[in-house]
Amino acid sequence: MGSKYTKRYSQEYKRDAIELVRSSGRTVTEVARELGISSEPLRGWVKKARGAQDDGSAAVRAADDRDEELKRLRKLTAEQAKTIEIPKKATAFFAKESDR
């Protein structure tokens, strides 16, 4: 439950504040002091933004990993199909030989 005195900030304000922290090279506390806000909300916004950024790259890595695994499994399946085909051909060959 938040206090009735809790300030609400727009998404645009949050984005601008986060970008200021990232681009200025200053600490979160310094930027917060300059903006006249508490450093804790700004620190949370920055942390949340980093998490969202990491999630995007993690999804790309996961997709790449799945593609690599699919490629590996397809290759393995093709090799196993060849291995199975040899006994089938041999069985057919020897079945013909015994009929003669």
Tab-separated table of N, CA and C in Angstrom:
chain	number	residue	atom	x	y	z
A	1	MET	N	0.828	-1.174	0.000
A	1	MET	CA	0.000	0.000	0.000
A	1	MET	C	0.875	1.240	0.000
A	2	GLY	N	0.695	2.054	-0.976
A	2	GLY	CA	1.504	3.253	-1.079
A	2	GLY	C	0.922	4.393	-0.278
A	3	SER	N	1.746	5.321	0.036
A	3	SER	CA	1.323	6.515	0.761
A	3	SER	C	0.497	7.389	-0.158
A	4	LYS	N	-0.388	8.199	0.441
A	4	LYS	CA	-1.179	9.099	-0.394
A	4	LYS	C	-0.318	10.231	-0.946
A	5	TYR	N	0.916	10.312	-0.448
A	5	TYR	CA	1.829	11.346	-0.902
A	5	TYR	C	2.799	10.847	-1.975
A	6	THR	N	2.623	9.614	-2.417
A	6	THR	CA	3.494	9.042	-3.428
A	6	THR	C	3.337	9.794	-4.744
A	7	LYS	N	4.457	10.212	-5.307
A	7	LYS	CA	4.418	10.921	-6.591
A	7	LYS	C	4.305	9.919	-7.724
A	8	ARG	N	3.623	10.282	-8.750
A	8	ARG	CA	3.503	9.468	-9.964
A	8	ARG	C	4.266	10.177	-11.076
A	9	TYR	N	5.051	9.398	-11.792
A	9	TYR	CA	5.835	9.950	-12.888
A	9	TYR	C	5.392	9.303	-14.186
A	10	SER	N	5.379	10.081	-15.253
A	10	SER	CA	4.971	9.542	-16.554
A	10	SER	C	6.052	8.613	-17.094
A	11	GLN	N	5.654	7.745	-18.008
A	11	GLN	CA	6.616	6.822	-18.632
A	11	GLN	C	7.701	7.598	-19.379
A	12	GLU	N	7.296	8.702	-20.006
A	12	GLU	CA	8.270	9.519	-20.740
A	12	GLU	C	9.315	10.100	-19.784
A	13	TYR	N	8.880	10.572	-18.631
A	13	TYR	CA	9.793	11.124	-17.629
A	13	TYR	C	10.761	10.046	-17.147
A	14	LYS	N	10.229	8.852	-16.904
A	14	LYS	CA	11.072	7.740	-16.451
A	14	LYS	C	12.110	7.380	-17.505
A	15	ARG	N	11.656	7.287	-18.780
A	15	ARG	CA	12.589	6.959	-19.868
A	15	ARG	C	13.702	7.993	-19.963
A	16	ASP	N	13.326	9.268	-19.871
A	16	ASP	CA	14.321	10.335	-19.958
A	16	ASP	C	15.303	10.273	-18.798
A	17	ALA	N	14.798	10.002	-17.603
A	17	ALA	CA	15.672	9.908	-16.432
A	17	ALA	C	16.631	8.730	-16.569
A	18	ILE	N	16.130	7.587	-17.034
A	18	ILE	CA	16.973	6.399	-17.238
A	18	ILE	C	18.055	6.694	-18.273
A	19	GLU	N	17.662	7.333	-19.357
A	19	GLU	CA	18.619	7.666	-20.410
A	19	GLU	C	19.677	8.635	-19.899
A	20	LEU	N	19.277	9.549	-19.024
A	20	LEU	CA	20.234	10.493	-18.453
A	20	LEU	C	21.264	9.757	-17.600
A	21	VAL	N	20.820	8.773	-16.833
A	21	VAL	CA	21.756	7.979	-16.027
A	21	VAL	C	22.716	7.227	-16.936
A	22	ARG	N	22.183	6.606	-17.969
A	22	ARG	CA	23.014	5.794	-18.875
A	22	ARG	C	24.019	6.633	-19.648
A	23	SER	N	23.577	7.775	-20.160
A	23	SER	CA	24.428	8.545	-21.071
A	23	SER	C	25.377	9.509	-20.360
A	24	SER	N	25.036	9.910	-19.136
A	24	SER	CA	25.843	10.941	-18.486
A	24	SER	C	27.082	10.388	-17.791
A	25	GLY	N	27.070	9.121	-17.429
A	25	GLY	CA	28.197	8.556	-16.709
A	25	GLY	C	28.188	8.921	-15.228
A	26	ARG	N	27.146	9.603	-14.794
A	26	ARG	CA	27.025	9.962	-13.384
A	26	ARG	C	26.258	8.882	-12.640
A	27	THR	N	26.353	8.910	-11.333
A	27	THR	CA	25.657	7.914	-10.522
A	27	THR	C	24.162	8.217	-10.485
A	28	VAL	N	23.404	7.215	-10.093
A	28	VAL	CA	21.955	7.375	-9.957
A	28	VAL	C	21.646	8.464	-8.936
A	29	THR	N	22.395	8.485	-7.850
A	29	THR	CA	22.167	9.481	-6.797
A	29	THR	C	22.393	10.899	-7.314
A	30	GLU	N	23.445	11.091	-8.095
A	30	GLU	CA	23.731	12.419	-8.644
A	30	GLU	C	22.626	12.882	-9.591
A	31	VAL	N	22.185	11.984	-10.453
A	31	VAL	CA	21.126	12.339	-11.406
A	31	VAL	C	19.831	12.610	-10.655
A	32	ALA	N	19.511	11.778	-9.672
A	32	ALA	CA	18.286	11.975	-8.894
A	32	ALA	C	18.312	13.327	-8.185
A	33	ARG	N	19.449	13.663	-7.606
A	33	ARG	CA	19.580	14.956	-6.925
A	33	ARG	C	19.349	16.099	-7.909
A	34	GLU	N	19.916	15.973	-9.114
A	34	GLU	CA	19.754	17.000	-10.139
A	34	GLU	C	18.293	17.147	-10.552
A	35	LEU	N	17.584	16.014	-10.646
A	35	LEU	CA	16.180	16.037	-11.061
A	35	LEU	C	15.235	16.389	-9.909
A	36	GLY	N	15.754	16.352	-8.697
A	36	GLY	CA	14.932	16.696	-7.549
A	36	GLY	C	14.009	15.559	-7.117
A	37	ILE	N	14.453	14.325	-7.356
A	37	ILE	CA	13.663	13.162	-6.945
A	37	ILE	C	14.511	12.282	-6.034
A	38	SER	N	13.861	11.340	-5.382
A	38	SER	CA	14.577	10.388	-4.541
A	38	SER	C	15.366	9.437	-5.437
A	39	SER	N	16.493	8.988	-4.943
A	39	SER	CA	17.328	8.097	-5.754
A	39	SER	C	16.740	6.689	-5.834
A	40	GLU	N	15.945	6.280	-4.850
A	40	GLU	CA	15.414	4.913	-4.847
A	40	GLU	C	14.481	4.621	-6.023
A	41	PRO	N	13.513	5.477	-6.321
A	41	PRO	CA	12.685	5.178	-7.499
A	41	PRO	C	13.509	5.142	-8.791
A	42	LEU	N	14.432	6.082	-8.919
A	42	LEU	CA	15.268	6.116	-10.122
A	42	LEU	C	16.111	4.854	-10.229
A	43	ARG	N	16.660	4.407	-9.123
A	43	ARG	CA	17.456	3.176	-9.120
A	43	ARG	C	16.588	1.991	-9.563
A	44	GLY	N	15.348	1.946	-9.086
A	44	GLY	CA	14.427	0.883	-9.478
A	44	GLY	C	14.096	0.939	-10.962
A	45	TRP	N	13.885	2.142	-11.481
A	45	TRP	CA	13.577	2.286	-12.911
A	45	TRP	C	14.746	1.794	-13.767
A	46	VAL	N	15.952	2.174	-13.368
A	46	VAL	CA	17.145	1.767	-14.125
A	46	VAL	C	17.297	0.249	-14.079
A	47	LYS	N	17.114	-0.319	-12.900
A	47	LYS	CA	17.240	-1.772	-12.746
A	47	LYS	C	16.192	-2.505	-13.585
A	48	LYS	N	14.975	-1.996	-13.561
A	48	LYS	CA	13.896	-2.610	-14.346
A	48	LYS	C	14.187	-2.501	-15.847
A	49	ALA	N	14.712	-1.369	-16.263
A	49	ALA	CA	15.048	-1.175	-17.684
A	49	ALA	C	16.155	-2.128	-18.114
A	50	ARG	N	17.130	-2.336	-17.248
A	50	ARG	CA	18.211	-3.285	-17.574
A	50	ARG	C	17.669	-4.693	-17.702
A	51	GLY	N	16.756	-5.062	-16.803
A	51	GLY	CA	16.140	-6.387	-16.848
A	51	GLY	C	15.365	-6.597	-18.128
A	52	ALA	N	14.631	-5.580	-18.549
A	52	ALA	CA	13.859	-5.676	-19.794
A	52	ALA	C	14.791	-5.807	-20.987
A	53	GLN	N	15.906	-5.106	-20.952
A	53	GLN	CA	16.883	-5.171	-22.039
A	53	GLN	C	17.509	-6.554	-22.089
A	54	ASP	N	17.831	-7.120	-20.935
A	54	ASP	CA	18.431	-8.448	-20.873
A	54	ASP	C	17.457	-9.514	-21.348
A	55	ASP	N	16.185	-9.360	-21.032
A	55	ASP	CA	15.188	-10.341	-21.444
A	55	ASP	C	15.113	-10.446	-22.963
A	56	GLY	N	15.233	-9.327	-23.643
A	56	GLY	CA	15.191	-9.351	-25.096
A	56	GLY	C	16.356	-10.111	-25.696
A	57	SER	N	17.534	-9.877	-25.199
A	57	SER	CA	18.701	-10.578	-25.729
A	57	SER	C	18.682	-12.043	-25.311
A	58	ALA	N	18.133	-12.333	-24.160
A	58	ALA	CA	18.020	-13.721	-23.719
A	58	ALA	C	17.079	-14.493	-24.626
A	59	ALA	N	16.016	-13.841	-25.062
A	59	ALA	CA	15.076	-14.495	-25.963
A	59	ALA	C	15.733	-14.807	-27.298
A	60	VAL	N	16.558	-13.903	-27.776
A	60	VAL	CA	17.268	-14.129	-29.034
A	60	VAL	C	18.250	-15.291	-28.879
A	61	ARG	N	18.974	-15.313	-27.748
A	61	ARG	CA	19.907	-16.416	-27.492
A	61	ARG	C	19.170	-17.741	-27.397
A	62	ALA	N	18.018	-17.731	-26.739
A	62	ALA	CA	17.242	-18.968	-26.604
A	62	ALA	C	16.787	-19.454	-27.971
A	63	ALA	N	16.367	-18.552	-28.829
A	63	ALA	CA	15.939	-18.928	-30.175
A	63	ALA	C	17.120	-19.492	-30.967
A	64	ASP	N	18.276	-18.863	-30.829
A	64	ASP	CA	19.473	-19.360	-31.510
A	64	ASP	C	19.848	-20.752	-31.000
A	65	ASP	N	19.757	-20.935	-29.686
A	65	ASP	CA	20.062	-22.240	-29.096
A	65	ASP	C	19.099	-23.302	-29.615
A	66	ARG	N	17.820	-22.952	-29.717
A	66	ARG	CA	16.827	-23.906	-30.235
A	66	ARG	C	17.127	-24.260	-31.689
A	67	ASP	N	17.507	-23.266	-32.470
A	67	ASP	CA	17.838	-23.515	-33.874
A	67	ASP	C	19.033	-24.460	-33.991
A	68	GLU	N	20.045	-24.224	-33.164
A	68	GLU	CA	21.226	-25.089	-33.182
A	68	GLU	C	20.863	-26.512	-32.759
A	69	GLU	N	20.027	-26.644	-31.733
A	69	GLU	CA	19.609	-27.963	-31.260
A	69	GLU	C	18.792	-28.680	-32.334
A	70	LEU	N	17.917	-27.951	-32.995
A	70	LEU	CA	17.115	-28.535	-34.073
A	70	LEU	C	18.007	-29.014	-35.208
A	71	LYS	N	18.998	-28.236	-35.557
A	71	LYS	CA	19.948	-28.601	-36.610
A	71	LYS	C	20.695	-29.882	-36.234
A	72	ARG	N	21.151	-29.942	-34.967
A	72	ARG	CA	21.884	-31.110	-34.488
A	72	ARG	C	21.001	-32.358	-34.511
A	73	LEU	N	19.758	-32.208	-34.080
A	73	LEU	CA	18.850	-33.354	-34.039
A	73	LEU	C	18.473	-33.844	-35.441
A	74	ARG	N	18.315	-32.917	-36.372
A	74	ARG	CA	18.022	-33.318	-37.752
A	74	ARG	C	19.187	-34.118	-38.347
A	75	LYS	N	20.398	-33.674	-38.062
A	75	LYS	CA	21.584	-34.387	-38.548
A	75	LYS	C	21.638	-35.785	-37.939
A	76	LEU	N	21.391	-35.874	-36.636
A	76	LEU	CA	21.399	-37.153	-35.949
A	76	LEU	C	20.317	-38.086	-36.508
A	77	THR	N	19.150	-37.542	-36.774
A	77	THR	CA	18.063	-38.337	-37.342
A	77	THR	C	18.436	-38.881	-38.713
A	78	ALA	N	19.073	-38.059	-39.528
A	78	ALA	CA	19.497	-38.506	-40.858
A	78	ALA	C	20.536	-39.623	-40.746
A	79	GLU	N	21.462	-39.487	-39.805
A	79	GLU	CA	22.479	-40.535	-39.618
A	79	GLU	C	21.834	-41.842	-39.145
A	80	GLN	N	20.876	-41.728	-38.240
A	80	GLN	CA	20.207	-42.927	-37.745
A	80	GLN	C	19.368	-43.581	-38.828
A	81	ALA	N	18.761	-42.776	-39.689
A	81	ALA	CA	17.976	-43.327	-40.787
A	81	ALA	C	18.877	-44.146	-41.721
A	82	LYS	N	20.087	-43.655	-41.977
A	82	LYS	CA	21.037	-44.400	-42.809
A	82	LYS	C	21.434	-45.707	-42.129
A	83	THR	N	21.655	-45.637	-40.821
A	83	THR	CA	22.037	-46.832	-40.065
A	83	THR	C	20.931	-47.882	-40.110
A	84	ILE	N	19.708	-47.464	-40.045
A	84	ILE	CA	18.571	-48.391	-40.098
A	84	ILE	C	18.391	-48.951	-41.503
A	85	GLU	N	18.696	-48.168	-42.508
A	85	GLU	CA	18.494	-48.579	-43.905
A	85	GLU	C	19.409	-49.748	-44.284
A	86	ILE	N	20.604	-49.786	-43.741
A	86	ILE	CA	21.561	-50.855	-44.082
A	86	ILE	C	21.020	-52.236	-43.706
A	87	PRO	N	20.551	-52.453	-42.472
A	87	PRO	CA	19.994	-53.784	-42.152
A	87	PRO	C	18.749	-54.122	-42.980
A	88	LYS	N	17.954	-53.128	-43.328
A	88	LYS	CA	16.776	-53.380	-44.151
A	88	LYS	C	17.187	-53.920	-45.522
A	89	LYS	N	18.193	-53.276	-46.114
A	89	LYS	CA	18.666	-53.721	-47.422
A	89	LYS	C	19.289	-55.106	-47.326
A	90	ALA	N	20.037	-55.348	-46.257
A	90	ALA	CA	20.665	-56.657	-46.075
A	90	ALA	C	19.605	-57.736	-45.901
A	91	THR	N	18.562	-57.443	-45.138
A	91	THR	CA	17.475	-58.404	-44.927
A	91	THR	C	16.800	-58.722	-46.248
A	92	ALA	N	16.547	-57.703	-47.034
A	92	ALA	CA	15.909	-57.917	-48.333
A	92	ALA	C	16.824	-58.734	-49.247
A	93	PHE	N	18.119	-58.445	-49.218
A	93	PHE	CA	19.070	-59.173	-50.056
A	93	PHE	C	19.115	-60.649	-49.672
A	94	PHE	N	19.238	-60.939	-48.376
A	94	PHE	CA	19.341	-62.326	-47.936
A	94	PHE	C	18.022	-63.072	-48.091
A	95	ALA	N	16.920	-62.352	-48.039
A	95	ALA	CA	15.617	-63.003	-48.256
A	95	ALA	C	15.525	-63.472	-49.697
A	96	LYS	N	16.044	-62.685	-50.621
A	96	LYS	CA	16.034	-63.090	-52.032
A	96	LYS	C	16.966	-64.287	-52.243
A	97	GLU	N	18.113	-64.283	-51.591
A	97	GLU	CA	19.066	-65.378	-51.731
A	97	GLU	C	18.495	-66.703	-51.233
A	98	SER	N	17.742	-66.638	-50.158
A	98	SER	CA	17.209	-67.903	-49.602
A	98	SER	C	16.048	-68.448	-50.442
A	99	ASP	N	15.405	-67.612	-51.237
A	99	ASP	CA	14.310	-68.044	-52.091
A	99	ASP	C	14.816	-68.832	-53.284
A	100	ARG	N	16.030	-68.702	-53.643
A	100	ARG	CA	16.565	-69.345	-54.843
A	100	ARG	C	16.817	-70.780	-54.625
